[in-house]
Coordinates of C-alpha atoms in Angstrom, one line a residue:
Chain A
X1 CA 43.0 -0.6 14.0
X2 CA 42.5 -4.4 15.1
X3 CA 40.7 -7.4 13.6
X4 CA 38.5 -9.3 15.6
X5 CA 39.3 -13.4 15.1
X6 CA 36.5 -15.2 13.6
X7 CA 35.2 -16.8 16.1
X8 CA 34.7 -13.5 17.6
X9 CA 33.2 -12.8 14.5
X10 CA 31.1 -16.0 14.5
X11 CA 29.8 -15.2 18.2
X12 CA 29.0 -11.7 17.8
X13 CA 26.3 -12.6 15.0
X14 CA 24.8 -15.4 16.5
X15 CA 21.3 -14.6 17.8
X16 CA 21.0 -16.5 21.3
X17 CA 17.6 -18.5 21.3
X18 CA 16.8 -19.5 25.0
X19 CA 13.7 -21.4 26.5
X20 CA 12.0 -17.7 26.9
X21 CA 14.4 -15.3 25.5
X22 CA 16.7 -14.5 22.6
X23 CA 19.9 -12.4 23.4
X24 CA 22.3 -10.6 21.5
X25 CA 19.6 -9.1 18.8
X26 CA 21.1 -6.1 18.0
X27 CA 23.8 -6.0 15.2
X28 CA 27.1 -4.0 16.5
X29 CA 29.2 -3.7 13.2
X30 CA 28.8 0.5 13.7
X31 CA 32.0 2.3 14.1
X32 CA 32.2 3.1 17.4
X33 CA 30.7 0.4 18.9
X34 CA 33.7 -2.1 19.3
X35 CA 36.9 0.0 20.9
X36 CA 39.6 -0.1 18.1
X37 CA 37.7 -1.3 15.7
X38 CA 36.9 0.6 12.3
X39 CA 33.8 -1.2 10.9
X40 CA 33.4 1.6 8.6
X41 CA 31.5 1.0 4.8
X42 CA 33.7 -0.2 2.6
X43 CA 32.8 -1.8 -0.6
X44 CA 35.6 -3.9 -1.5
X45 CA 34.8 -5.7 1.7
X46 CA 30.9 -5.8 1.2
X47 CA 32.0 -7.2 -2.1
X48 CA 34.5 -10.2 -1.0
X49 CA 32.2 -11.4 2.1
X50 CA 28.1 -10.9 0.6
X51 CA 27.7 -14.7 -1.0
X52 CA 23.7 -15.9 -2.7
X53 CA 23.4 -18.9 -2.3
X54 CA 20.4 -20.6 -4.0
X55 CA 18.6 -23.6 -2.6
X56 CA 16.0 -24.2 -5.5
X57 CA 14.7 -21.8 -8.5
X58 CA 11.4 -22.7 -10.1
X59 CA 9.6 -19.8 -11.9
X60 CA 7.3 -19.4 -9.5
X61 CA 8.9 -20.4 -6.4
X62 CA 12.7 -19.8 -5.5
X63 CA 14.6 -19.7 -2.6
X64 CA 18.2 -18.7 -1.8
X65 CA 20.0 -17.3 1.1
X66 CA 21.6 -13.8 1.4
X67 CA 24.6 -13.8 3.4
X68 CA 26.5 -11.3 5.0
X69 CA 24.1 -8.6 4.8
X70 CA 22.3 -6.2 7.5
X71 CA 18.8 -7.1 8.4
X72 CA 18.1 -3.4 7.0
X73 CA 18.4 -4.2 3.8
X74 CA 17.3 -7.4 3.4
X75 CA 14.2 -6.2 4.9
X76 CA 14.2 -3.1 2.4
X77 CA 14.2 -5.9 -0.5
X78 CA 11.2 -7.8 1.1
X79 CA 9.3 -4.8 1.7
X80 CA 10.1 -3.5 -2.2
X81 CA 9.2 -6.8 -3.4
X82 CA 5.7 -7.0 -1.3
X83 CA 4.6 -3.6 -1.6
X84 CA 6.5 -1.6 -4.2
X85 CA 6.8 -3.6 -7.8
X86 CA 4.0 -3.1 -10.2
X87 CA 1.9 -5.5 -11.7
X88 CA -1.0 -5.4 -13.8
X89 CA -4.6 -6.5 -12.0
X90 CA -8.4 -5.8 -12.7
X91 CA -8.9 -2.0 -11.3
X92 CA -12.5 -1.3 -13.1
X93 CA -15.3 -3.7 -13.5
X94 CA -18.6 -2.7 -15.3
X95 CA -21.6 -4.9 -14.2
X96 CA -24.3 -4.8 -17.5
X97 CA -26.2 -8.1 -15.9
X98 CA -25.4 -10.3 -12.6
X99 CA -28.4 -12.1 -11.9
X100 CA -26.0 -14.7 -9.8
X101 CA -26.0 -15.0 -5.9
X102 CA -23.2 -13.0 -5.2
X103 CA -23.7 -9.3 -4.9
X104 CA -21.6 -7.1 -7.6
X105 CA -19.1 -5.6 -5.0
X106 CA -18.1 -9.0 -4.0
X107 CA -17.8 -10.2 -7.4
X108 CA -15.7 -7.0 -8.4
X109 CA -13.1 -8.2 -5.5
X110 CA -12.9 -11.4 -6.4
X111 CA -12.1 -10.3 -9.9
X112 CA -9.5 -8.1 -9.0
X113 CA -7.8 -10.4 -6.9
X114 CA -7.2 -13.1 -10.3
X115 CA -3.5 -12.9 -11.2
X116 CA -3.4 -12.1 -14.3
X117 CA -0.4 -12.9 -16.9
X118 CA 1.0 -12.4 -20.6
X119 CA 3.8 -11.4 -22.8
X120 CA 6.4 -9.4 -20.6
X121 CA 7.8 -7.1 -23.2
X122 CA 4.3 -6.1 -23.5
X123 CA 3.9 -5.5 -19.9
X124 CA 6.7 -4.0 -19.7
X125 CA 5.4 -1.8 -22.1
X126 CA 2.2 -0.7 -20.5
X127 CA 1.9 2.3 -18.2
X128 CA 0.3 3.4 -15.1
X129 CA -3.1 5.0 -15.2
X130 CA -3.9 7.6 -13.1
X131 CA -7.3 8.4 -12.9
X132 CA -8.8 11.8 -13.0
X133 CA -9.6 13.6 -9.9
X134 CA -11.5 17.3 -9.5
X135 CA -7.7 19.3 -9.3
X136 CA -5.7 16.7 -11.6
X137 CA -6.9 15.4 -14.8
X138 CA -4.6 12.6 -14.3
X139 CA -3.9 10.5 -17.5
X140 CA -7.3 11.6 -19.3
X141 CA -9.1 8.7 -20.5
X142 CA -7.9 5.0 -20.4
X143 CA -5.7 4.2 -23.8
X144 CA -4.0 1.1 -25.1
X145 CA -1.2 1.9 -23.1
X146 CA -2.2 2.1 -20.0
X147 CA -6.0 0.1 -19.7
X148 CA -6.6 -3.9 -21.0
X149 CA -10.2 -4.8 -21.7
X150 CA -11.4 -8.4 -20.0
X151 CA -14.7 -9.4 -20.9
X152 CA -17.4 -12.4 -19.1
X153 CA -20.3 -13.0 -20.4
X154 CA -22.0 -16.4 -19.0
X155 CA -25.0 -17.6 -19.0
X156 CA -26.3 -20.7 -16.6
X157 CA -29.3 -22.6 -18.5
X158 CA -30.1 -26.6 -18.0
X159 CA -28.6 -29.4 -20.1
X160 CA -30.8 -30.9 -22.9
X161 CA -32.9 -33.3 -20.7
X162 CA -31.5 -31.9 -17.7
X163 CA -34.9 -30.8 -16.1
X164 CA -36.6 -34.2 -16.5
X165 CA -33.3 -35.7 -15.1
X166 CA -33.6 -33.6 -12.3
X167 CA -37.2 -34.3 -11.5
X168 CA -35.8 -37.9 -11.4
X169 CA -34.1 -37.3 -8.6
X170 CA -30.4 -36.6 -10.3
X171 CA -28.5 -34.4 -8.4
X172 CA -25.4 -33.9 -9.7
X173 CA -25.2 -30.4 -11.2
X174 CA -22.6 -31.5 -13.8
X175 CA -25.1 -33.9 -15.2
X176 CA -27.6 -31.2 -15.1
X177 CA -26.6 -27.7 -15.9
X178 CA -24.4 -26.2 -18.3
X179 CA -22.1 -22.7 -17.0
X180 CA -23.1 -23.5 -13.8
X181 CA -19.6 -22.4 -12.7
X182 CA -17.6 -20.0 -14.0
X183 CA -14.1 -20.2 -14.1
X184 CA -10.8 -17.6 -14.3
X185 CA -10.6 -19.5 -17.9
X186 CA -14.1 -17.7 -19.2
X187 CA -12.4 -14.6 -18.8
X188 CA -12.1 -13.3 -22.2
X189 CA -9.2 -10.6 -23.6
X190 CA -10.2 -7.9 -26.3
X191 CA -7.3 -6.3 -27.3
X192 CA -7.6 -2.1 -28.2
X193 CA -4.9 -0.8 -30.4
X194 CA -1.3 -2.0 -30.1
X195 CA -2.0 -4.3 -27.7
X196 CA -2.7 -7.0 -30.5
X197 CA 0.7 -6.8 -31.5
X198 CA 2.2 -6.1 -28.0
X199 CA 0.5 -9.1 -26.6
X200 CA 0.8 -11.9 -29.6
X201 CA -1.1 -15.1 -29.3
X202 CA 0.2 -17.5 -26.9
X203 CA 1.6 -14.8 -24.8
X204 CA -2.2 -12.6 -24.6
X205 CA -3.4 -11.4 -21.4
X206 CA -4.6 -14.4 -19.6
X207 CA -5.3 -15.5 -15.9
X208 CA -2.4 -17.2 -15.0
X209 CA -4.4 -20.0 -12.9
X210 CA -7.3 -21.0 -15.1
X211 CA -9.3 -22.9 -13.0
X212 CA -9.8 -20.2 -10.3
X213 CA -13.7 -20.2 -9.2
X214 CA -15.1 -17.5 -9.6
X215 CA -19.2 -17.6 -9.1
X216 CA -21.8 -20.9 -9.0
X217 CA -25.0 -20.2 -10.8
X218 CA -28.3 -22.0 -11.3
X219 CA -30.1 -22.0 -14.3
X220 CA -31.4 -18.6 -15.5
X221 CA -28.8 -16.6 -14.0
X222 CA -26.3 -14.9 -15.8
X223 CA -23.4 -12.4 -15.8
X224 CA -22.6 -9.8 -18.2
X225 CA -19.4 -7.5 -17.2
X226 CA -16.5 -5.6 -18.5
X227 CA -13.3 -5.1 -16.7
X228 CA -10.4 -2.6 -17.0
X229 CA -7.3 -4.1 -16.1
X230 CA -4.7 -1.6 -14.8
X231 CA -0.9 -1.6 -13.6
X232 CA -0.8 -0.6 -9.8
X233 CA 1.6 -1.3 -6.6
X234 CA 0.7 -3.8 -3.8
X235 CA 1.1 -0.4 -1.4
X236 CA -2.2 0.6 -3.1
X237 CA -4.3 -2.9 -3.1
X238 CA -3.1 -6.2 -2.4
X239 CA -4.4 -7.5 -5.4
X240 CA -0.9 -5.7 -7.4
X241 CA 1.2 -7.6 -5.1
X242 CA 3.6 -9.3 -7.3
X243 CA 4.4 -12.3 -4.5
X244 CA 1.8 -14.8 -2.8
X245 CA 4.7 -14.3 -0.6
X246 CA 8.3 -13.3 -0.5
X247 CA 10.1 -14.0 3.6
X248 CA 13.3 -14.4 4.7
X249 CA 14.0 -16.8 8.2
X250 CA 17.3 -16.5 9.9
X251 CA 19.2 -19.7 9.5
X252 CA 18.8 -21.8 12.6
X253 CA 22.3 -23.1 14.3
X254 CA 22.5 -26.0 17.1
X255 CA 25.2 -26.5 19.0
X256 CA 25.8 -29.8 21.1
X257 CA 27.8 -28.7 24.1
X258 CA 28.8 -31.8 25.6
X259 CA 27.7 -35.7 23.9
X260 CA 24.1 -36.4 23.9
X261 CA 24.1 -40.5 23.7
X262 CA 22.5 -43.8 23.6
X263 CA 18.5 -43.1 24.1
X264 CA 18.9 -39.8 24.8
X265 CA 20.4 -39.1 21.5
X266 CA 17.0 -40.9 20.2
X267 CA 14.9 -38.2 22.2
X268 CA 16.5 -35.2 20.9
X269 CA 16.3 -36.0 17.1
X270 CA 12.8 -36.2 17.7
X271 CA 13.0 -32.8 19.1
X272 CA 14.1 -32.0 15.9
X273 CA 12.2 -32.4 12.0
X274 CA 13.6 -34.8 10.2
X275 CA 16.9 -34.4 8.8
X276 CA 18.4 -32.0 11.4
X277 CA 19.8 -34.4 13.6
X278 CA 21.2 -37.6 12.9
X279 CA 22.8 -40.8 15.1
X280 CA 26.4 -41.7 15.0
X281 CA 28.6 -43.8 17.2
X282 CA 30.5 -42.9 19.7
X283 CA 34.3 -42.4 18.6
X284 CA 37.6 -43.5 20.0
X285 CA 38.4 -40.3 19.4
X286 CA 35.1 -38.8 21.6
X287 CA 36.3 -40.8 24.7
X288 CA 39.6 -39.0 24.7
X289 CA 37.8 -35.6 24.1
X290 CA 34.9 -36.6 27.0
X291 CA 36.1 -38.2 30.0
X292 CA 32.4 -39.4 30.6
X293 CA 32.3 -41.8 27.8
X294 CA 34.6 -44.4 29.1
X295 CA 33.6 -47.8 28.1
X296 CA 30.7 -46.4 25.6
X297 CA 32.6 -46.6 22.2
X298 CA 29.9 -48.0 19.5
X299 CA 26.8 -46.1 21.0
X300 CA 24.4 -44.0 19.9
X301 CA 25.8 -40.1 19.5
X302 CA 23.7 -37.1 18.4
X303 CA 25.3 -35.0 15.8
X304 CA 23.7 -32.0 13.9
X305 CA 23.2 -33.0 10.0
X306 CA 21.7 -30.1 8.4
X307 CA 20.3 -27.1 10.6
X308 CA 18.8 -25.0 8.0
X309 CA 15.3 -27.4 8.2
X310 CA 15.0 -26.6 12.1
X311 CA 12.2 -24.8 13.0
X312 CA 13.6 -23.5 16.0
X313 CA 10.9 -24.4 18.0
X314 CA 12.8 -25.0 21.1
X315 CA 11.5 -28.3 22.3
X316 CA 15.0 -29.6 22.8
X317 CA 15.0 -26.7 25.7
X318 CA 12.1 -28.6 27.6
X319 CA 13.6 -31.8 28.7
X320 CA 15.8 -31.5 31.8
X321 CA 18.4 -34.3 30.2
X322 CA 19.2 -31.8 27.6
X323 CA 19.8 -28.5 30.2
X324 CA 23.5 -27.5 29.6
X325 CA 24.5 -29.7 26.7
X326 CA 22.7 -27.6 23.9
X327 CA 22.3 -23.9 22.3
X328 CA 20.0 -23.1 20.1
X329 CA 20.9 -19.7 18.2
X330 CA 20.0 -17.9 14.7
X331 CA 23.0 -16.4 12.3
X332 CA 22.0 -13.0 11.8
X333 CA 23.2 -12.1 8.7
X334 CA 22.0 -15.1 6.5
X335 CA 18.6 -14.7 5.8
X336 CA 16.9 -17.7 3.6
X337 CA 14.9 -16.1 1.3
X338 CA 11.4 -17.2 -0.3
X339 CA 9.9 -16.0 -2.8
X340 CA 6.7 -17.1 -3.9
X341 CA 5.3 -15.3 -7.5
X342 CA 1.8 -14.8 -8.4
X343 CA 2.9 -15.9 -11.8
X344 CA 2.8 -12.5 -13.7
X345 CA 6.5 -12.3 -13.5
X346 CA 9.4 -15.1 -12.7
X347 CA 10.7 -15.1 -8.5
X348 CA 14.4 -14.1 -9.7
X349 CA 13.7 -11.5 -12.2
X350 CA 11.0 -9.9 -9.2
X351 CA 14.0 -10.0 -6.8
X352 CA 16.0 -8.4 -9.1
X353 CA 13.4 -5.8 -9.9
X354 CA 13.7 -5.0 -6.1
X355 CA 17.2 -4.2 -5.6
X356 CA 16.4 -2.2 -9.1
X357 CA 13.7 0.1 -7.5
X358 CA 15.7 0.6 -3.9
X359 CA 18.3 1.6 -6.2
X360 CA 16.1 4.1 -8.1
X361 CA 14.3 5.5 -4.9
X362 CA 18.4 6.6 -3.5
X363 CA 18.5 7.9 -6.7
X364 CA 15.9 10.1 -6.5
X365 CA 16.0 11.3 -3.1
X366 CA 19.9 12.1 -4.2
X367 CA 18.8 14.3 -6.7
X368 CA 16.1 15.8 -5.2
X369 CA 18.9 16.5 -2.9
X370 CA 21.4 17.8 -5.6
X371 CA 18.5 20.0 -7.1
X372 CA 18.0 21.5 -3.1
X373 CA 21.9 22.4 -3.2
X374 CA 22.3 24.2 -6.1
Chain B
X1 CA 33.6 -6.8 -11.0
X2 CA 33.7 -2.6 -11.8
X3 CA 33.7 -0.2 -9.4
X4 CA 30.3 1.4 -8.7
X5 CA 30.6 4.9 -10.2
X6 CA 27.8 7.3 -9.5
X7 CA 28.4 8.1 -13.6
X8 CA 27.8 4.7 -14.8
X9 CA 25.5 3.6 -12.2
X10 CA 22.3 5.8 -13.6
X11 CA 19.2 4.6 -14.5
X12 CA 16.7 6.6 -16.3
X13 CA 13.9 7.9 -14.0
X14 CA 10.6 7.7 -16.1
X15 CA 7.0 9.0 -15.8
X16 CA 5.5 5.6 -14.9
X17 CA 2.0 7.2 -16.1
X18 CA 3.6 8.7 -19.3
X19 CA 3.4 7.1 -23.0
X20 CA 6.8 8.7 -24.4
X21 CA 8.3 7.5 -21.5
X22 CA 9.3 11.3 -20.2
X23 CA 11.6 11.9 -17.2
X24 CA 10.6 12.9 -13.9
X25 CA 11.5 16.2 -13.5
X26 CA 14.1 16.7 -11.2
X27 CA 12.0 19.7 -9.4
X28 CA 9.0 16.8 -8.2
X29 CA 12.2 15.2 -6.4
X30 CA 13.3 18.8 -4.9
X31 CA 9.4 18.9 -3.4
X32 CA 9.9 16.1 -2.1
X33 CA 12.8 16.7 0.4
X34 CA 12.3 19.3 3.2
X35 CA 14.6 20.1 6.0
X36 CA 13.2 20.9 9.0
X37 CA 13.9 24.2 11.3
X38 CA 17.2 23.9 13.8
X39 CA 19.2 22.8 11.2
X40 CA 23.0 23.4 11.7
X41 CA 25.7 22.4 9.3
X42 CA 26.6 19.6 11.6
X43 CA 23.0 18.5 12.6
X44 CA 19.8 18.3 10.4
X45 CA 16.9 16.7 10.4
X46 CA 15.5 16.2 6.8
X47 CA 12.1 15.2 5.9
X48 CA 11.1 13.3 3.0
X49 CA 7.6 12.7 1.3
X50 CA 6.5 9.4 0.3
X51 CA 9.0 7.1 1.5
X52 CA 8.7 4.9 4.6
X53 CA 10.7 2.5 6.2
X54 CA 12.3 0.8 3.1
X55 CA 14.2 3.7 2.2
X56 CA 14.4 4.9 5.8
X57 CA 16.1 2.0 7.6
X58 CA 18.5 1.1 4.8
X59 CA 19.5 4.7 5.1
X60 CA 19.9 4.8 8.6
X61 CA 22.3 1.7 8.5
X62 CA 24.4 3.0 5.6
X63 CA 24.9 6.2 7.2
X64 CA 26.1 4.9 10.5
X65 CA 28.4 3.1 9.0
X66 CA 30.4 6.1 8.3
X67 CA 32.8 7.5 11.0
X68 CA 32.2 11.0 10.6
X69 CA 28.5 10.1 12.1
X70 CA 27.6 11.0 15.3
X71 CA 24.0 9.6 15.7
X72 CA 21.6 8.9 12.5
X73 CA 17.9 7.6 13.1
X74 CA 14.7 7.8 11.5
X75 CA 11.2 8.0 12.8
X76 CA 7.7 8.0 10.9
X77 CA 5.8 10.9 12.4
X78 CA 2.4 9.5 11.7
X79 CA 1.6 6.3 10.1
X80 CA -1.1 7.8 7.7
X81 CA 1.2 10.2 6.4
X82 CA 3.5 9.0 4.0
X83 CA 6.6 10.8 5.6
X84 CA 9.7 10.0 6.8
X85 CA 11.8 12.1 8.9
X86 CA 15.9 11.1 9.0
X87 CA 17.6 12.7 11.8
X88 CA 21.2 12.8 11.1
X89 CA 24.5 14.5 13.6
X90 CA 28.3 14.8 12.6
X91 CA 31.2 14.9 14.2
X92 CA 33.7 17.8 13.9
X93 CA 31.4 20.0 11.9
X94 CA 31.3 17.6 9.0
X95 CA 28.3 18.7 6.8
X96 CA 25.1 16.8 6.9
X97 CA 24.7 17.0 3.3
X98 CA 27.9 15.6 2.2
X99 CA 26.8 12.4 4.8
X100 CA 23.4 12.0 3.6
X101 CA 24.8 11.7 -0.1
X102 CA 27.8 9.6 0.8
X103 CA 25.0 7.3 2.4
X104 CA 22.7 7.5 -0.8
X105 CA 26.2 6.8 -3.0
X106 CA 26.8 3.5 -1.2
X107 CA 23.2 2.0 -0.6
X108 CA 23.7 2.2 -4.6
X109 CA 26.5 0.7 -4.7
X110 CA 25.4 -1.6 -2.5
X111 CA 22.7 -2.7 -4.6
X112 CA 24.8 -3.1 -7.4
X113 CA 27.1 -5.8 -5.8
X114 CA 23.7 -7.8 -4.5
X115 CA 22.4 -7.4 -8.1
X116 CA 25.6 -8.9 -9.7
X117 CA 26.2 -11.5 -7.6
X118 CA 22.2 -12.9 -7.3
X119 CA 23.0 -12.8 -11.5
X120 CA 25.8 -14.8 -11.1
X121 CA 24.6 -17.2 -8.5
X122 CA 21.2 -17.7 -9.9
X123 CA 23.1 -18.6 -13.6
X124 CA 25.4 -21.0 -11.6
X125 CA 22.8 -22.7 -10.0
X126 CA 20.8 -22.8 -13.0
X127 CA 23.8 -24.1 -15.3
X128 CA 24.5 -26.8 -12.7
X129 CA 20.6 -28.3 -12.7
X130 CA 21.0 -28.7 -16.0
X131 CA 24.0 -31.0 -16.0

C-alpha cells in the first residue's frame, strides 16, 4: 500500500475556484478510488489528523473550524443542530381579550417565535408533550413536566393629563399613553407544580431578549391571553430551532503564482477585504527566485496575510493583469463553523448536543437492526 | 484518549414524552427498519422510517469507506415522506448486515473523537482568554 506525499495530499483537497467554475468538488479519499491506495476507516488515523480549532466562544455566538473531516458529517452536525435539538417555545396560546390591531393568529406567531430561556437543569428536566389525536391519546393532559404557563395581560389607557396634552397638539405617544407597547418583558411566568422549584428565581422561565416588540396599542385596547409553552424540534416549527443560525464556509486559500508588484500589488489588495492581503518589498532573495524583478528590490510585493477573511468573491479573476499569476481555491475539509444561539442554550454545549444525538440516532437504527437479526 | 468500545460507548435511549424517563423499546426501533424485496446476502437495500439525510449521508460515507464495499448510496424516495432508503453491495459475498453495522460502529466512534476533542479545544481556548 503507498502513501501519497503531502502535497499530493494538499492538492487533492483543494476545491479549484475559477472565474465561472469550481473543479475538483468531489472528495476521493474511498478505497478504490486512488490505485494502491487503502484509504480505508481507521480510527487511530481519524483521531491523530481531525484538529478544532476555535476562533472566538461567546455564549451566544462561537465559531471554530473543523478540520479534517468529510463534508458528510459536518453537514450532518449542522443539520442536527438546525433541525433536530429540542428547545422549549410557546406551542398554545389562549386569546380571553385582544382588542389590539393585530389579528389573534398573527399575534399567536409572533409569540411563538420569542426565544424563551431559564434554569437548564430544569429544562433539562422537562419533557415533550405530545398532544392527543383521535387513535393516540398522546401524553393526556398537559402536566408540570411537560407544559409552562406564560401569561399577558395589558391594558393601553392615556396618561394622567394625557388627553388634554394631546388635544394640544403633543404627539409623542410616550408622553401620552401608558402600555402603549408591549414588550417580550410583560410576559409573565406562573409556575404549576415542581416547576417552582425546578425553575428558582433568577433562573425562571423568561424571554431571553426582553425588549422584543410584540404589539402597539392605543388607548382602550387591551390583551388578555394565556400561553402553553412546550419542548419541540426546529424539524416541526422553526420557532424550536435552537440557532439564529449555525453554517460552516470552506476556508478560502490564495495562491500568488508568480510576483504581483508595485501598483498592481495596490489593485489586488483591494480585490481583497481588509486584512487578506498585505504589501511587502521586494526581496534580494525574490530577484534570484524571479528573473523579472531585476533592478526592483524595495518595491511594492503582494503577499497573502490571513485568507480565512476572503470572501471568495473572485474579483481578483476580473482584471487581465492578474490572468496567470493567481488561484483562488477552498480547503475542503476545514469547514469554519458558526454558530449563532437563540439564547436558551450556550453555542458549545448545542454543538455538543449534536454530535450527542447523531450519535444516539446510529444507535438506534443499530439496534433496531440487532432486534431485526435475532 | 480510550478506545471507542460499542460497550462503553452507550447512551440511554429515553421516552422524550415520558415522566419516569422510560426506554424506548427496542421493538419501535425494529419497525423502523425495513428491507426491501431482492435482497441477497451480498446486496440489500434497507429502508428506514424517519430519518433523512443527516443520518443518510453520514452513513453513506462511513460505509464506503470500508473495502469490502462495493457501491453504497442513499436516495429519499419522496420528500414528504420521512424515509430513507440506503442501498448498500459487497464484495465477495460479504454480508450486508455485518457492513451496515460496522458503518453504524464507526460513525459512533466517530462522534466520540469530535466530541472529545471540541471538549478539549473549546477548554484550551477558554483557559487561554483568561490569562
Amino acid at each position: 500500500m503507498s502513501t501519497p506525499s503531502a502535497e499530493e495530499l494538499i492538492r487533492r483537497k483543494k476545491l479549484v475556484v475559477g472565474p465561472e467554475t469550481v473543479s475538483n468538488q468531489a472528495s476521493t479519499d474511498f478505497p478504490g478510488h486512488w490505485p494502491g491506495e487503502n484509504n480505508e476507516w481507521d480510527l487511530e488515523y481519524f483521531k491523530k489528523t481531525f484538529t478544532v480549532d476555535f476562533h472566538s466562544h461567546t455564549p451566544n455566538d462561537t465559531s471554530f473550524s473543523l478540520i479534517s473531516l468529510d463534508t458528510s458529517i459536518a453537514n450532518a452536525f449542522r443539520r442536527i443542530l438546525l433541525a433536530e435539538i429540542p428547545t422549549l417555545a410557546i406551542e398554545d396560546v389562549f386569546i380571553y381579550q385582544n382588542t389590539s390591531i393585530i389579528q389573534d393568529e398573527v399575534l399567536a406567531h409572533r409569540l411563538g417565535l420569542i426565544p424563551l430561556c431559564g434554569s437548564h437543569s430544569g429544562l433539562n428536566w422537562m419533557k415533550w408533550y405530545s398532544k392527543p389525536t383521535d387513535d393516540n391519546e398522546g401524553s393526556g393532559s398537559p402536566s408540570d413536566y411537560n407544559t409552562v404557563v406564560l401569561r399577558l395581560k395589558v391594558d393601553c389607557t392615556w396618561q394622567d393629563g394625557g388627553l388634554q396634552r394631546a388635544v394640544a397638539g403633543e404627539t409623542d405617544p410616550d408622553k401620552l399613553y401608558v402600555n402603549h407597547n408591549v414588550y417580550a418583558k410583560d410576559l409573565t411566568w406562573e409556575p404549576i407544580g415542581r416547576q417552582g422549584e425546578m425553575f428558582p428565581p433568577g433562573e425562571e422561565i423568561r424571554s431571553t431578549n426582553p425588549d422584543i416588540l410584540i404589539v402597539k396599542m392605543r388607548p382602550g385596547q387591551s390583551i388578555h391571553l394565556s400561553m402553553h409553552a412546550m419542548k419541540g424540534i426546529g424539524q416541526d416549527h422553526a420557532k424550536y430551532s435552537p440557532v439564529a443560525t449555525a453554517s460552516y464556509r470552506l476556508m478560502p486559500t490564495i495562491d500568488i503564482l508568480q510576483p504581483i508588484i508595485g501598483a498592481d500589488a495596490k489593485k489586488f489588495a483591494r480585490c481583497f477585504p481588509r486584512g487578506v492581503i498585505k504589501l511587502d518589498t521586494v526581496t534580494t532573495e525574490d530577484v534570484k527566485k524571479h528573473a523579472e524583478l531585476e533592478g526592483k528590490e524595495g518595491e511594492l510585493k503582494a503577499v497573502v496575510d490571513n485568507a480565512t477573511n476572503d470572501t471568495v468573491s473572485r474579483e481578483c479573476l476580473r482584471h487581465p493583469e492578474f490572468k496567470d499569476k493567481v488561484k483562488l481555491g477552498r480547503i475542503r475539509d476545514h469547514f469554519i463553523f458558526k454558530i449563532e444561539s437563540t439564547g436558551q442554550w450556550e453555542s458549545d454545549h448545542l454543538f455538543l448536543e449534536s454530535v450527542k444525538l447523531l450519535k444516539v440516532k446510529c444507535q438506534r437504527i443499530k439496534r433496531g437492526l440487532d432486534e431485526m437479526m435475532k | 484518549m480510550p478506545g471507542a468500545t460499542p460497550e462503553q460507548a452507550q447512551v440511554q435511549i429515553l421516552d422524550p414524552t415520558s415522566a419516569t424517563d422510560e426506554e424506548i423499546d427496542p421493538a419501535v426501533d425494529r419497525d423502523r427498519i425495513r428491507v426491501l424485496s431482492g435482497a441477497t446476502e451480498s446486496a440489500a437495500s434497507f429502508q428506514f422510517d424517519g430519518e433523512d439525510h443527516t443520518l443518510g449521508n453520514a452513513l453513506r460515507y462511513v460505509i464506503m469507506k470500508n473495502p469490502d464495499v462495493e457501491f453504497c448510496g442513499y436516495s429519499i424516495p419522496h420528500p414528504s415522506e420521512a424515509k430513507m432508503n440506503l442501498r448498500i453491495q459487497t464484495y465477495d459475498g460479504v454480508s450486508v448486515y455485518t457492513v451496515l453495522d460496522k458503518g453504524l460502529e464507526d460513525l459512533m466512534a466517530m462522534c466520540d473523537v469530535v466530541e472529545e476533542k471540541f471538549k478539549v479545544a473549546r477548554d484550551d481556548f477558554v483557559n487561554k482568554m483568561e490569562e
